[in-house]
PDB file of N, CA and C in Angstrom:
ATOM      1  N   MET A  22       8.262 -22.632  -0.906  1.00 60.00           N
ATOM      2  CA  MET A  22       9.442 -22.715  -1.656  1.00 60.00           C
ATOM      3  C   MET A  22      10.629 -22.937  -0.713  1.00 60.00           C
ATOM      4  N   THR A  23      10.537 -22.186   0.317  1.00 64.00           N
ATOM      5  CA  THR A  23      11.801 -22.311   1.194  1.00 64.00           C
ATOM      6  C   THR A  23      11.466 -22.515   2.690  1.00 64.00           C
ATOM      7  N   THR A  24      12.329 -23.191   3.334  1.00 73.00           N
ATOM      8  CA  THR A  24      11.848 -23.462   4.793  1.00 73.00           C
ATOM      9  C   THR A  24      12.346 -22.608   5.660  1.00 73.00           C
ATOM     10  N   GLN A  25      13.242 -21.564   5.331  1.00 85.00           N
ATOM     11  CA  GLN A  25      13.904 -20.505   5.926  1.00 85.00           C
ATOM     12  C   GLN A  25      12.787 -19.392   5.934  1.00 85.00           C
ATOM     13  N   ARG A  26      13.028 -18.484   7.253  1.00 88.00           N
ATOM     14  CA  ARG A  26      12.393 -17.194   7.039  1.00 88.00           C
ATOM     15  C   ARG A  26      12.973 -16.327   5.949  1.00 88.00           C
ATOM     16  N   ALA A  27      11.981 -15.780   5.266  1.00 91.00           N
ATOM     17  CA  ALA A  27      12.601 -14.851   4.219  1.00 91.00           C
ATOM     18  C   ALA A  27      11.695 -13.560   4.173  1.00 91.00           C
ATOM     19  N   LEU A  28      12.478 -12.594   3.421  1.00 93.00           N
ATOM     20  CA  LEU A  28      11.578 -11.259   3.282  1.00 93.00           C
ATOM     21  C   LEU A  28      10.755 -11.535   1.931  1.00 93.00           C
ATOM     22  N   VAL A  29       9.641 -11.280   1.851  1.00 95.00           N
ATOM     23  CA  VAL A  29       8.784 -11.423   0.727  1.00 95.00           C
ATOM     24  C   VAL A  29       8.264 -10.069   0.380  1.00 95.00           C
ATOM     25  N   VAL A  30       8.624  -9.594  -0.861  1.00 96.00           N
ATOM     26  CA  VAL A  30       8.254  -8.302  -1.325  1.00 96.00           C
ATOM     27  C   VAL A  30       7.022  -8.446  -2.407  1.00 96.00           C
ATOM     28  N   LEU A  31       5.933  -7.994  -2.054  1.00 94.00           N
ATOM     29  CA  LEU A  31       4.865  -8.078  -3.105  1.00 94.00           C
ATOM     30  C   LEU A  31       4.565  -6.773  -3.571  1.00 94.00           C
ATOM     31  N   ALA A  32       4.673  -6.722  -4.952  1.00 93.00           N
ATOM     32  CA  ALA A  32       4.420  -5.482  -5.612  1.00 93.00           C
ATOM     33  C   ALA A  32       3.056  -5.419  -6.315  1.00 93.00           C
ATOM     34  N   THR A  33       2.033  -4.635  -5.877  1.00 91.00           N
ATOM     35  CA  THR A  33       0.784  -4.681  -6.193  1.00 91.00           C
ATOM     36  C   THR A  33       0.016  -3.360  -5.920  1.00 91.00           C
ATOM     37  N   THR A  34      -1.046  -3.265  -6.387  1.00 86.00           N
ATOM     38  CA  THR A  34      -1.886  -2.129  -6.099  1.00 86.00           C
ATOM     39  C   THR A  34      -2.608  -2.049  -4.821  1.00 86.00           C
ATOM     40  N   VAL A  35      -2.772  -1.180  -4.052  1.00 85.00           N
ATOM     41  CA  VAL A  35      -3.580  -1.095  -2.870  1.00 85.00           C
ATOM     42  C   VAL A  35      -4.545   0.023  -2.882  1.00 85.00           C
ATOM     43  N   ASP A  36      -5.536  -0.221  -3.791  1.00 80.00           N
ATOM     44  CA  ASP A  36      -6.433   0.757  -4.113  1.00 80.00           C
ATOM     45  C   ASP A  36      -7.745   0.538  -3.816  1.00 80.00           C
ATOM     46  N   SER A  37      -8.191  -0.660  -3.743  1.00 80.00           N
ATOM     47  CA  SER A  37      -9.561  -0.894  -3.583  1.00 80.00           C
ATOM     48  C   SER A  37      -9.985  -2.191  -2.683  1.00 80.00           C
ATOM     49  N   PRO A  38     -10.740  -2.190  -1.713  1.00 82.00           N
ATOM     50  CA  PRO A  38     -11.105  -3.323  -0.833  1.00 82.00           C
ATOM     51  C   PRO A  38     -11.411  -4.496  -1.677  1.00 82.00           C
ATOM     52  N   GLY A  39     -12.151  -4.469  -2.771  1.00 81.00           N
ATOM     53  CA  GLY A  39     -12.646  -5.523  -3.569  1.00 81.00           C
ATOM     54  C   GLY A  39     -11.571  -6.289  -4.264  1.00 81.00           C
ATOM     55  N   SER A  40     -10.674  -5.373  -4.725  1.00 81.00           N
ATOM     56  CA  SER A  40      -9.414  -6.172  -5.400  1.00 81.00           C
ATOM     57  C   SER A  40      -8.347  -6.724  -4.589  1.00 81.00           C
ATOM     58  N   ALA A  41      -8.475  -6.282  -3.135  1.00 86.00           N
ATOM     59  CA  ALA A  41      -7.544  -6.770  -2.313  1.00 86.00           C
ATOM     60  C   ALA A  41      -7.957  -8.023  -1.452  1.00 86.00           C
ATOM     61  N   ARG A  42      -9.142  -8.579  -1.637  1.00 89.00           N
ATOM     62  CA  ARG A  42      -9.796  -9.636  -1.000  1.00 89.00           C
ATOM     63  C   ARG A  42      -8.948 -10.834  -1.052  1.00 89.00           C
ATOM     64  N   SER A  43      -8.399 -11.226  -2.352  1.00 90.00           N
ATOM     65  CA  SER A  43      -7.647 -12.537  -2.485  1.00 90.00           C
ATOM     66  C   SER A  43      -6.257 -12.324  -1.794  1.00 90.00           C
ATOM     67  N   LEU A  44      -5.745 -11.269  -1.850  1.00 91.00           N
ATOM     68  CA  LEU A  44      -4.286 -10.985  -1.199  1.00 91.00           C
ATOM     69  C   LEU A  44      -4.689 -10.931   0.335  1.00 91.00           C
ATOM     70  N   LEU A  45      -5.671 -10.414   0.793  1.00 92.00           N
ATOM     71  CA  LEU A  45      -5.945 -10.601   2.363  1.00 92.00           C
ATOM     72  C   LEU A  45      -6.197 -11.941   2.736  1.00 92.00           C
ATOM     73  N   ALA A  46      -6.813 -12.611   1.952  1.00 92.00           N
ATOM     74  CA  ALA A  46      -7.056 -14.216   2.232  1.00 92.00           C
ATOM     75  C   ALA A  46      -5.752 -14.997   2.207  1.00 92.00           C
ATOM     76  N   ALA A  47      -4.879 -14.547   1.355  1.00 91.00           N
ATOM     77  CA  ALA A  47      -3.580 -15.293   1.412  1.00 91.00           C
ATOM     78  C   ALA A  47      -2.557 -14.946   2.368  1.00 91.00           C
ATOM     79  N   LEU A  48      -2.422 -13.689   2.663  1.00 94.00           N
ATOM     80  CA  LEU A  48      -1.366 -13.057   3.654  1.00 94.00           C
ATOM     81  C   LEU A  48      -1.192 -13.786   4.862  1.00 94.00           C
ATOM     82  N   PRO A  49      -2.294 -14.151   5.714  1.00 94.00           N
ATOM     83  CA  PRO A  49      -2.032 -14.797   6.927  1.00 94.00           C
ATOM     84  C   PRO A  49      -1.122 -16.021   6.846  1.00 94.00           C
ATOM     85  N   GLN A  50      -1.303 -17.026   5.961  1.00 92.00           N
ATOM     86  CA  GLN A  50      -0.379 -18.005   5.706  1.00 92.00           C
ATOM     87  C   GLN A  50       1.037 -17.675   5.408  1.00 92.00           C
ATOM     88  N   LEU A  51       1.175 -16.606   4.709  1.00 92.00           N
ATOM     89  CA  LEU A  51       2.521 -16.333   4.366  1.00 92.00           C
ATOM     90  C   LEU A  51       3.323 -15.597   5.361  1.00 92.00           C
ATOM     91  N   THR A  52       2.651 -14.777   6.122  1.00 93.00           N
ATOM     92  CA  THR A  52       3.210 -13.992   7.276  1.00 93.00           C
ATOM     93  C   THR A  52       3.454 -14.751   8.548  1.00 93.00           C
ATOM     94  N   ARG A  53       2.825 -15.834   8.591  1.00 92.00           N
ATOM     95  CA  ARG A  53       3.196 -16.869   9.706  1.00 92.00           C
ATOM     96  C   ARG A  53       4.612 -17.078   9.706  1.00 92.00           C
ATOM     97  N   LYS A  54       5.206 -17.370   8.635  1.00 91.00           N
ATOM     98  CA  LYS A  54       6.540 -17.919   8.469  1.00 91.00           C
ATOM     99  C   LYS A  54       7.523 -16.689   7.998  1.00 91.00           C
ATOM    100  N   HIS A  55       7.083 -15.725   7.239  1.00 94.00           N
ATOM    101  CA  HIS A  55       7.968 -14.861   6.465  1.00 94.00           C
ATOM    102  C   HIS A  55       7.435 -13.414   6.896  1.00 94.00           C
ATOM    103  N   LEU A  56       8.505 -12.611   6.620  1.00 95.00           N
ATOM    104  CA  LEU A  56       8.246 -11.112   6.780  1.00 95.00           C
ATOM    105  C   LEU A  56       7.769 -10.542   5.384  1.00 95.00           C
ATOM    106  N   VAL A  57       6.714 -10.142   5.319  1.00 96.00           N
ATOM    107  CA  VAL A  57       6.077  -9.673   4.152  1.00 96.00           C
ATOM    108  C   VAL A  57       5.886  -8.110   4.096  1.00 96.00           C
ATOM    109  N   VAL A  58       6.451  -7.553   2.838  1.00 97.00           N
ATOM    110  CA  VAL A  58       6.306  -6.106   2.717  1.00 97.00           C
ATOM    111  C   VAL A  58       5.476  -6.062   1.378  1.00 97.00           C
ATOM    112  N   VAL A  59       4.467  -5.240   1.395  1.00 95.00           N
ATOM    113  CA  VAL A  59       3.540  -4.984   0.197  1.00 95.00           C
ATOM    114  C   VAL A  59       3.984  -3.609  -0.301  1.00 95.00           C
ATOM    115  N   ALA A  60       4.497  -3.673  -1.625  1.00 95.00           N
ATOM    116  CA  ALA A  60       4.950  -2.329  -2.232  1.00 95.00           C
ATOM    117  C   ALA A  60       3.914  -1.851  -3.092  1.00 95.00           C
ATOM    118  N   SER A  61       3.243  -0.572  -3.015  1.00 93.00           N
ATOM    119  CA  SER A  61       2.356  -0.180  -3.992  1.00 93.00           C
ATOM    120  C   SER A  61       2.738   1.183  -4.341  1.00 93.00           C
ATOM    121  N   VAL A  62       2.428   1.499  -5.485  1.00 92.00           N
ATOM    122  CA  VAL A  62       2.555   2.783  -6.122  1.00 92.00           C
ATOM    123  C   VAL A  62       1.338   3.601  -5.919  1.00 92.00           C
ATOM    124  N   THR A  63       1.427   4.984  -5.532  1.00 88.00           N
ATOM    125  CA  THR A  63       0.263   5.712  -5.317  1.00 88.00           C
ATOM    126  C   THR A  63       0.143   6.772  -6.561  1.00 88.00           C
ATOM    127  N   ASP A  64      -0.963   7.273  -6.696  1.00 87.00           N
ATOM    128  CA  ASP A  64      -1.099   8.229  -7.670  1.00 87.00           C
ATOM    129  C   ASP A  64      -0.946   9.539  -7.139  1.00 87.00           C
ATOM    130  N   PRO A  65       0.205  10.284  -7.619  1.00 86.00           N
ATOM    131  CA  PRO A  65       0.383  11.624  -7.061  1.00 86.00           C
ATOM    132  C   PRO A  65      -0.701  12.579  -7.468  1.00 86.00           C
ATOM    133  N   SER A  66      -1.428  12.441  -8.572  1.00 86.00           N
ATOM    134  CA  SER A  66      -2.384  13.277  -8.810  1.00 86.00           C
ATOM    135  C   SER A  66      -3.671  13.467  -7.933  1.00 86.00           C
ATOM    136  N   LEU A  67      -3.860  12.382  -7.192  1.00 83.00           N
ATOM    137  CA  LEU A  67      -4.742  12.449  -6.215  1.00 83.00           C
ATOM    138  C   LEU A  67      -4.864  13.439  -5.235  1.00 83.00           C
ATOM    139  N   ASP A  68      -3.581  13.804  -4.698  1.00 81.00           N
ATOM    140  CA  ASP A  68      -3.502  14.842  -3.821  1.00 81.00           C
ATOM    141  C   ASP A  68      -3.777  16.155  -4.463  1.00 81.00           C
ATOM    142  N   GLU A  69      -3.477  16.325  -5.636  1.00 83.00           N
ATOM    143  CA  GLU A  69      -3.660  17.562  -6.402  1.00 83.00           C
ATOM    144  C   GLU A  69      -5.218  17.772  -6.405  1.00 83.00           C
ATOM    145  N   ARG A  70      -5.802  16.708  -6.951  1.00 86.00           N
ATOM    146  CA  ARG A  70      -7.240  16.678  -7.296  1.00 86.00           C
ATOM    147  C   ARG A  70      -8.077  16.769  -6.033  1.00 86.00           C
ATOM    148  N   ALA A  71      -7.574  16.301  -4.863  1.00 83.00           N
ATOM    149  CA  ALA A  71      -8.242  16.384  -3.570  1.00 83.00           C
ATOM    150  C   ALA A  71      -8.541  17.775  -2.934  1.00 83.00           C
ATOM    151  N   VAL A  72      -7.698  18.665  -3.463  1.00 84.00           N
ATOM    152  CA  VAL A  72      -7.828  20.104  -2.899  1.00 84.00           C
ATOM    153  C   VAL A  72      -8.359  21.125  -3.747  1.00 84.00           C
ATOM    154  N   ARG A  73      -8.465  20.722  -5.192  1.00 83.00           N
ATOM    155  CA  ARG A  73      -9.083  21.756  -6.076  1.00 83.00           C
ATOM    156  C   ARG A  73     -10.732  21.671  -6.015  1.00 83.00           C
ATOM    157  N   ARG A  74     -11.247  22.724  -5.814  1.00 84.00           N
ATOM    158  CA  ARG A  74     -12.755  22.759  -5.581  1.00 84.00           C
ATOM    159  C   ARG A  74     -13.267  24.218  -6.240  1.00 84.00           C
ATOM    160  N   GLY A  75     -12.582  24.565  -7.398  1.00 85.00           N
ATOM    161  CA  GLY A  75     -12.845  25.610  -8.104  1.00 85.00           C
ATOM    162  C   GLY A  75     -14.519  25.741  -8.710  1.00 85.00           C
ATOM    163  N   ASP A  76     -14.782  24.694  -9.394  1.00 89.00           N
ATOM    164  CA  ASP A  76     -16.077  24.637  -9.986  1.00 89.00           C
ATOM    165  C   ASP A  76     -16.644  23.088  -9.625  1.00 89.00           C
ATOM    166  N   ARG A  77     -17.830  22.953 -10.178  1.00 91.00           N
ATOM    167  CA  ARG A  77     -18.608  21.660  -9.968  1.00 91.00           C
ATOM    168  C   ARG A  77     -17.783  20.288 -10.250  1.00 91.00           C
ATOM    169  N   THR A  78     -17.070  20.440 -11.379  1.00 90.00           N
ATOM    170  CA  THR A  78     -16.479  19.166 -11.806  1.00 90.00           C
ATOM    171  C   THR A  78     -15.294  19.011 -10.868  1.00 90.00           C
ATOM    172  N   GLU A  79     -14.641  19.876 -10.448  1.00 89.00           N
ATOM    173  CA  GLU A  79     -13.405  19.727  -9.502  1.00 89.00           C
ATOM    174  C   GLU A  79     -14.069  19.319  -8.254  1.00 89.00           C
ATOM    175  N   VAL A  80     -15.153  19.699  -7.757  1.00 92.00           N
ATOM    176  CA  VAL A  80     -15.787  19.327  -6.408  1.00 92.00           C
ATOM    177  C   VAL A  80     -15.969  17.676  -6.594  1.00 92.00           C
ATOM    178  N   TRP A  81     -16.674  17.413  -7.628  1.00 93.00           N
ATOM    179  CA  TRP A  81     -16.732  15.930  -8.015  1.00 93.00           C
ATOM    180  C   TRP A  81     -15.484  15.155  -7.947  1.00 93.00           C
ATOM    181  N   GLN A  82     -14.422  15.798  -8.583  1.00 90.00           N
ATOM    182  CA  GLN A  82     -13.115  15.011  -8.685  1.00 90.00           C
ATOM    183  C   GLN A  82     -12.384  14.967  -7.337  1.00 90.00           C
ATOM    184  N   ALA A  83     -12.615  16.031  -6.619  1.00 91.00           N
ATOM    185  CA  ALA A  83     -12.110  15.967  -5.300  1.00 91.00           C
ATOM    186  C   ALA A  83     -12.723  14.919  -4.372  1.00 91.00           C
ATOM    187  N   ALA A  84     -14.108  14.881  -4.518  1.00 91.00           N
ATOM    188  CA  ALA A  84     -14.596  13.858  -3.686  1.00 91.00           C
ATOM    189  C   ALA A  84     -14.182  12.434  -4.050  1.00 91.00           C
ATOM    190  N   ALA A  85     -13.988  12.228  -5.450  1.00 91.00           N
ATOM    191  CA  ALA A  85     -13.496  10.955  -5.853  1.00 91.00           C
ATOM    192  C   ALA A  85     -11.992  10.684  -5.486  1.00 91.00           C
ATOM    193  N   ALA A  86     -11.361  11.726  -5.358  1.00 89.00           N
ATOM    194  CA  ALA A  86      -9.973  11.573  -4.973  1.00 89.00           C
ATOM    195  C   ALA A  86     -10.003  11.225  -3.497  1.00 89.00           C
ATOM    196  N   GLU A  87     -10.734  11.924  -2.662  1.00 90.00           N
ATOM    197  CA  GLU A  87     -10.767  11.601  -1.236  1.00 90.00           C
ATOM    198  C   GLU A  87     -11.331  10.175  -1.062  1.00 90.00           C
ATOM    199  N   ARG A  88     -12.205   9.732  -1.838  1.00 91.00           N
ATOM    200  CA  ARG A  88     -12.794   8.379  -1.652  1.00 91.00           C
ATOM    201  C   ARG A  88     -11.661   7.229  -1.963  1.00 91.00           C
ATOM    202  N   ALA A  89     -10.855   7.624  -3.118  1.00 89.00           N
ATOM    203  CA  ALA A  89      -9.637   6.719  -3.322  1.00 89.00           C
ATOM    204  C   ALA A  89      -8.761   6.575  -2.167  1.00 89.00           C
ATOM    205  N   ARG A  90      -8.344   7.828  -1.678  1.00 89.00           N
ATOM    206  CA  ARG A  90      -7.445   7.828  -0.681  1.00 89.00           C
ATOM    207  C   ARG A  90      -7.807   7.068   0.630  1.00 89.00           C
ATOM    208  N   LEU A  91      -9.138   7.346   0.781  1.00 91.00           N
ATOM    209  CA  LEU A  91      -9.729   6.502   1.890  1.00 91.00           C
ATOM    210  C   LEU A  91      -9.702   4.959   1.785  1.00 91.00           C
ATOM    211  N   ASP A  92      -9.910   4.660   0.597  1.00 91.00           N
ATOM    212  CA  ASP A  92      -9.850   3.185   0.187  1.00 91.00           C
ATOM    213  C   ASP A  92      -8.459   2.503   0.355  1.00 91.00           C
ATOM    214  N   VAL A  93      -7.570   3.377  -0.145  1.00 90.00           N
ATOM    215  CA  VAL A  93      -6.170   2.933  -0.034  1.00 90.00           C
ATOM    216  C   VAL A  93      -5.791   2.747   1.559  1.00 90.00           C
ATOM    217  N   ALA A  94      -6.142   3.817   2.333  1.00 91.00           N
ATOM    218  CA  ALA A  94      -5.898   3.752   3.802  1.00 91.00           C
ATOM    219  C   ALA A  94      -6.679   2.499   4.378  1.00 91.00           C
ATOM    220  N   ARG A  95      -7.657   2.037   4.185  1.00 93.00           N
ATOM    221  CA  ARG A  95      -8.485   1.083   4.500  1.00 93.00           C
ATOM    222  C   ARG A  95      -7.674  -0.232   4.195  1.00 93.00           C
ATOM    223  N   VAL A  96      -7.241  -0.349   2.935  1.00 93.00           N
ATOM    224  CA  VAL A  96      -6.635  -1.531   2.386  1.00 93.00           C
ATOM    225  C   VAL A  96      -5.351  -1.700   3.079  1.00 93.00           C
ATOM    226  N   ALA A  97      -4.564  -0.641   3.389  1.00 93.00           N
ATOM    227  CA  ALA A  97      -3.369  -0.615   3.924  1.00 93.00           C
ATOM    228  C   ALA A  97      -3.493  -1.054   5.421  1.00 93.00           C
ATOM    229  N   SER A  98      -4.500  -0.501   6.158  1.00 94.00           N
ATOM    230  CA  SER A  98      -4.711  -1.001   7.412  1.00 94.00           C
ATOM    231  C   SER A  98      -5.058  -2.441   7.541  1.00 94.00           C
ATOM    232  N   ALA A  99      -5.968  -2.952   6.699  1.00 94.00           N
ATOM    233  CA  ALA A  99      -6.281  -4.293   6.885  1.00 94.00           C
ATOM    234  C   ALA A  99      -4.923  -5.276   6.473  1.00 94.00           C
ATOM    235  N   LEU A 100      -4.021  -4.882   5.543  1.00 95.00           N
ATOM    236  CA  LEU A 100      -2.898  -5.473   5.299  1.00 95.00           C
ATOM    237  C   LEU A 100      -1.997  -5.626   6.600  1.00 95.00           C
ATOM    238  N   GLY A 101      -1.958  -4.357   7.286  1.00 94.00           N
ATOM    239  CA  GLY A 101      -1.167  -4.419   8.442  1.00 94.00           C
ATOM    240  C   GLY A 101      -1.801  -5.319   9.596  1.00 94.00           C
ATOM    241  N   GLN A 102      -3.236  -5.611   9.536  1.00 94.00           N
ATOM    242  CA  GLN A 102      -3.706  -6.278  10.699  1.00 94.00           C
ATOM    243  C   GLN A 102      -3.296  -7.780  10.417  1.00 94.00           C
ATOM    244  N   VAL A 103      -3.220  -8.124   9.189  1.00 94.00           N
ATOM    245  CA  VAL A 103      -2.913  -9.576   8.807  1.00 94.00           C
ATOM    246  C   VAL A 103      -1.383  -9.740   8.902  1.00 94.00           C
ATOM    247  N   GLY A 104      -0.583  -8.798   9.154  1.00 93.00           N
ATOM    248  CA  GLY A 104       0.860  -8.903   9.367  1.00 93.00           C
ATOM    249  C   GLY A 104       1.802  -8.450   8.294  1.00 93.00           C
ATOM    250  N   ALA A 105       1.118  -7.862   7.319  1.00 95.00           N
ATOM    251  CA  ALA A 105       2.165  -7.155   6.235  1.00 95.00           C
ATOM    252  C   ALA A 105       2.584  -5.889   6.529  1.00 95.00           C
ATOM    253  N   ASP A 106       3.700  -5.510   6.278  1.00 94.00           N
ATOM    254  CA  ASP A 106       4.160  -4.136   6.214  1.00 94.00           C
ATOM    255  C   ASP A 106       4.002  -3.522   4.887  1.00 94.00           C
ATOM    256  N   VAL A 107       3.332  -2.336   4.744  1.00 94.00           N
ATOM    257  CA  VAL A 107       2.932  -1.710   3.618  1.00 94.00           C
ATOM    258  C   VAL A 107       3.940  -0.509   3.246  1.00 94.00           C
ATOM    259  N   VAL A 108       4.326  -0.500   1.968  1.00 95.00           N
ATOM    260  CA  VAL A 108       5.085   0.671   1.582  1.00 95.00           C
ATOM    261  C   VAL A 108       4.318   1.315   0.440  1.00 95.00           C
ATOM    262  N   SER A 109       4.041   2.412   0.327  1.00 92.00           N
ATOM    263  CA  SER A 109       3.151   3.246  -0.541  1.00 92.00           C
ATOM    264  C   SER A 109       4.014   4.408  -0.901  1.00 92.00           C
ATOM    265  N   ALA A 110       4.153   4.642  -2.100  1.00 92.00           N
ATOM    266  CA  ALA A 110       4.916   5.954  -2.492  1.00 92.00           C
ATOM    267  C   ALA A 110       4.535   6.209  -4.030  1.00 92.00           C
ATOM    268  N   SER A 111       4.860   7.430  -4.476  1.00 91.00           N
ATOM    269  CA  SER A 111       4.750   7.691  -5.885  1.00 91.00           C
ATOM    270  C   SER A 111       5.647   6.856  -6.615  1.00 91.00           C
ATOM    271  N   PRO A 112       5.477   6.730  -8.045  1.00 93.00           N
ATOM    272  CA  PRO A 112       6.317   5.862  -8.724  1.00 93.00           C
ATOM    273  C   PRO A 112       7.833   6.254  -8.695  1.00 93.00           C
ATOM    274  N   VAL A 113       8.171   7.599  -8.494  1.00 94.00           N
ATOM    275  CA  VAL A 113       9.457   8.033  -8.391  1.00 94.00           C
ATOM    276  C   VAL A 113      10.084   7.631  -6.895  1.00 94.00           C
ATOM    277  N   ASP A 114       9.185   7.852  -5.896  1.00 95.00           N
ATOM    278  CA  ASP A 114       9.750   7.626  -4.582  1.00 95.00           C
ATOM    279  C   ASP A 114       9.578   6.209  -4.046  1.00 95.00           C
ATOM    280  N   LEU A 115       9.014   5.310  -4.868  1.00 96.00           N
ATOM    281  CA  LEU A 115       8.931   3.912  -4.242  1.00 96.00           C
ATOM    282  C   LEU A 115      10.098   3.181  -3.951  1.00 96.00           C
ATOM    283  N   PRO A 116      10.987   3.124  -5.105  1.00 96.00           N
ATOM    284  CA  PRO A 116      12.235   2.485  -4.987  1.00 96.00           C
ATOM    285  C   PRO A 116      13.016   2.841  -3.732  1.00 96.00           C
ATOM    286  N   PRO A 117      13.282   4.059  -3.589  1.00 97.00           N
ATOM    287  CA  PRO A 117      13.992   4.470  -2.321  1.00 97.00           C
ATOM    288  C   PRO A 117      13.224   4.279  -1.075  1.00 97.00           C
ATOM    289  N   ALA A 118      11.878   4.293  -1.009  1.00 97.00           N
ATOM    290  CA  ALA A 118      11.162   3.992   0.181  1.00 97.00           C
ATOM    291  C   ALA A 118      11.294   2.589   0.554  1.00 97.00           C
ATOM    292  N   LEU A 119      11.206   1.626  -0.483  1.00 96.00           N
ATOM    293  CA  LEU A 119      11.281   0.269  -0.246  1.00 96.00           C
ATOM    294  C   LEU A 119      12.622   0.011   0.171  1.00 96.00           C
ATOM    295  N   ALA A 120      13.791   0.644  -0.396  1.00 97.00           N
ATOM    296  CA  ALA A 120      15.243   0.422   0.113  1.00 97.00           C
ATOM    297  C   ALA A 120      15.227   0.761   1.705  1.00 97.00           C
ATOM    298  N   ASP A 121      14.714   1.913   2.029  1.00 97.00           N
ATOM    299  CA  ASP A 121      14.664   2.477   3.278  1.00 97.00           C
ATOM    300  C   ASP A 121      14.069   1.505   4.317  1.00 97.00           C
ATOM    301  N   ARG A 122      12.909   0.824   3.900  1.00 96.00           N
ATOM    302  CA  ARG A 122      12.169  -0.120   4.777  1.00 96.00           C
ATOM    303  C   ARG A 122      12.992  -1.240   4.898  1.00 96.00           C
ATOM    304  N   TYR A 123      13.652  -1.707   3.905  1.00 96.00           N
ATOM    305  CA  TYR A 123      14.619  -2.812   3.948  1.00 96.00           C
ATOM    306  C   TYR A 123      15.713  -2.487   5.059  1.00 96.00           C
ATOM    307  N   LEU A 124      16.212  -1.456   4.907  1.00 96.00           N
ATOM    308  CA  LEU A 124      17.307  -1.016   5.751  1.00 96.00           C
ATOM    309  C   LEU A 124      16.892  -0.966   7.281  1.00 96.00           C
ATOM    310  N   ALA A 125      15.799  -0.354   7.373  1.00 96.00           N
ATOM    311  CA  ALA A 125      15.121  -0.280   8.640  1.00 96.00           C
ATOM    312  C   ALA A 125      14.753  -1.818   9.371  1.00 96.00           C
ATOM    313  N   LEU A 126      14.510  -2.557   8.673  1.00 94.00           N
ATOM    314  CA  LEU A 126      14.056  -3.848   9.007  1.00 94.00           C
ATOM    315  C   LEU A 126      15.157  -4.623   9.374  1.00 94.00           C
ATOM    316  N   LYS A 127      16.322  -4.400   8.515  1.00 93.00           N
ATOM    317  CA  LYS A 127      17.629  -4.976   9.034  1.00 93.00           C
ATOM    318  C   LYS A 127      18.210  -4.390  10.189  1.00 93.00           C
ATOM    319  N   ALA A 128      18.176  -3.187  10.242  1.00 95.00           N
ATOM    320  CA  ALA A 128      18.656  -2.490  11.488  1.00 95.00           C
ATOM    321  C   ALA A 128      17.869  -2.824  12.860  1.00 95.00           C
ATOM    322  N   ALA A 129      16.755  -3.232  12.668  1.00 93.00           N
ATOM    323  CA  ALA A 129      16.042  -3.696  13.748  1.00 93.00           C
ATOM    324  C   ALA A 129      15.949  -5.104  14.086  1.00 93.00           C
ATOM    325  N   GLY A 130      16.776  -5.910  13.254  1.00 91.00           N
ATOM    326  CA  GLY A 130      17.150  -7.189  13.478  1.00 91.00           C
ATOM    327  C   GLY A 130      15.839  -8.158  13.055  1.00 91.00           C
ATOM    328  N   ARG A 131      14.984  -7.687  12.317  1.00 89.00           N
ATOM    329  CA  ARG A 131      13.761  -8.490  11.872  1.00 89.00           C
ATOM    330  C   ARG A 131      14.135  -9.410  10.699  1.00 89.00           C
ATOM    331  N   LEU A 132      15.237  -9.230  10.031  1.00 84.00           N
ATOM    332  CA  LEU A 132      15.601 -10.051   8.971  1.00 84.00           C
ATOM    333  C   LEU A 132      16.704 -11.051   9.481  1.00 84.00           C
TER     334      LEU A 132
END
């Protein structure tokens, strides 16, 4: 759409490798010319569920929460490898985290 370098912010989930395949395939073409930030909301309850291990159900929920957190980390790492900058935070914290990343990029002269 534009011939100038631009900041592109993609708001999407970064939760499973399977759902990120098409994004990972498209990003290299976009990151060649533009600065790409992927903004993703995290589930704050994952941290809570990951530490509870009082009974059998909580152990299974903790295992599922850990698996989900590992998947998010793998996808974020893959996005970073193709040149995207990833900002993940809770729904309340994502807007200020995204603004902070913008200000940091601007201060670093990357915009």
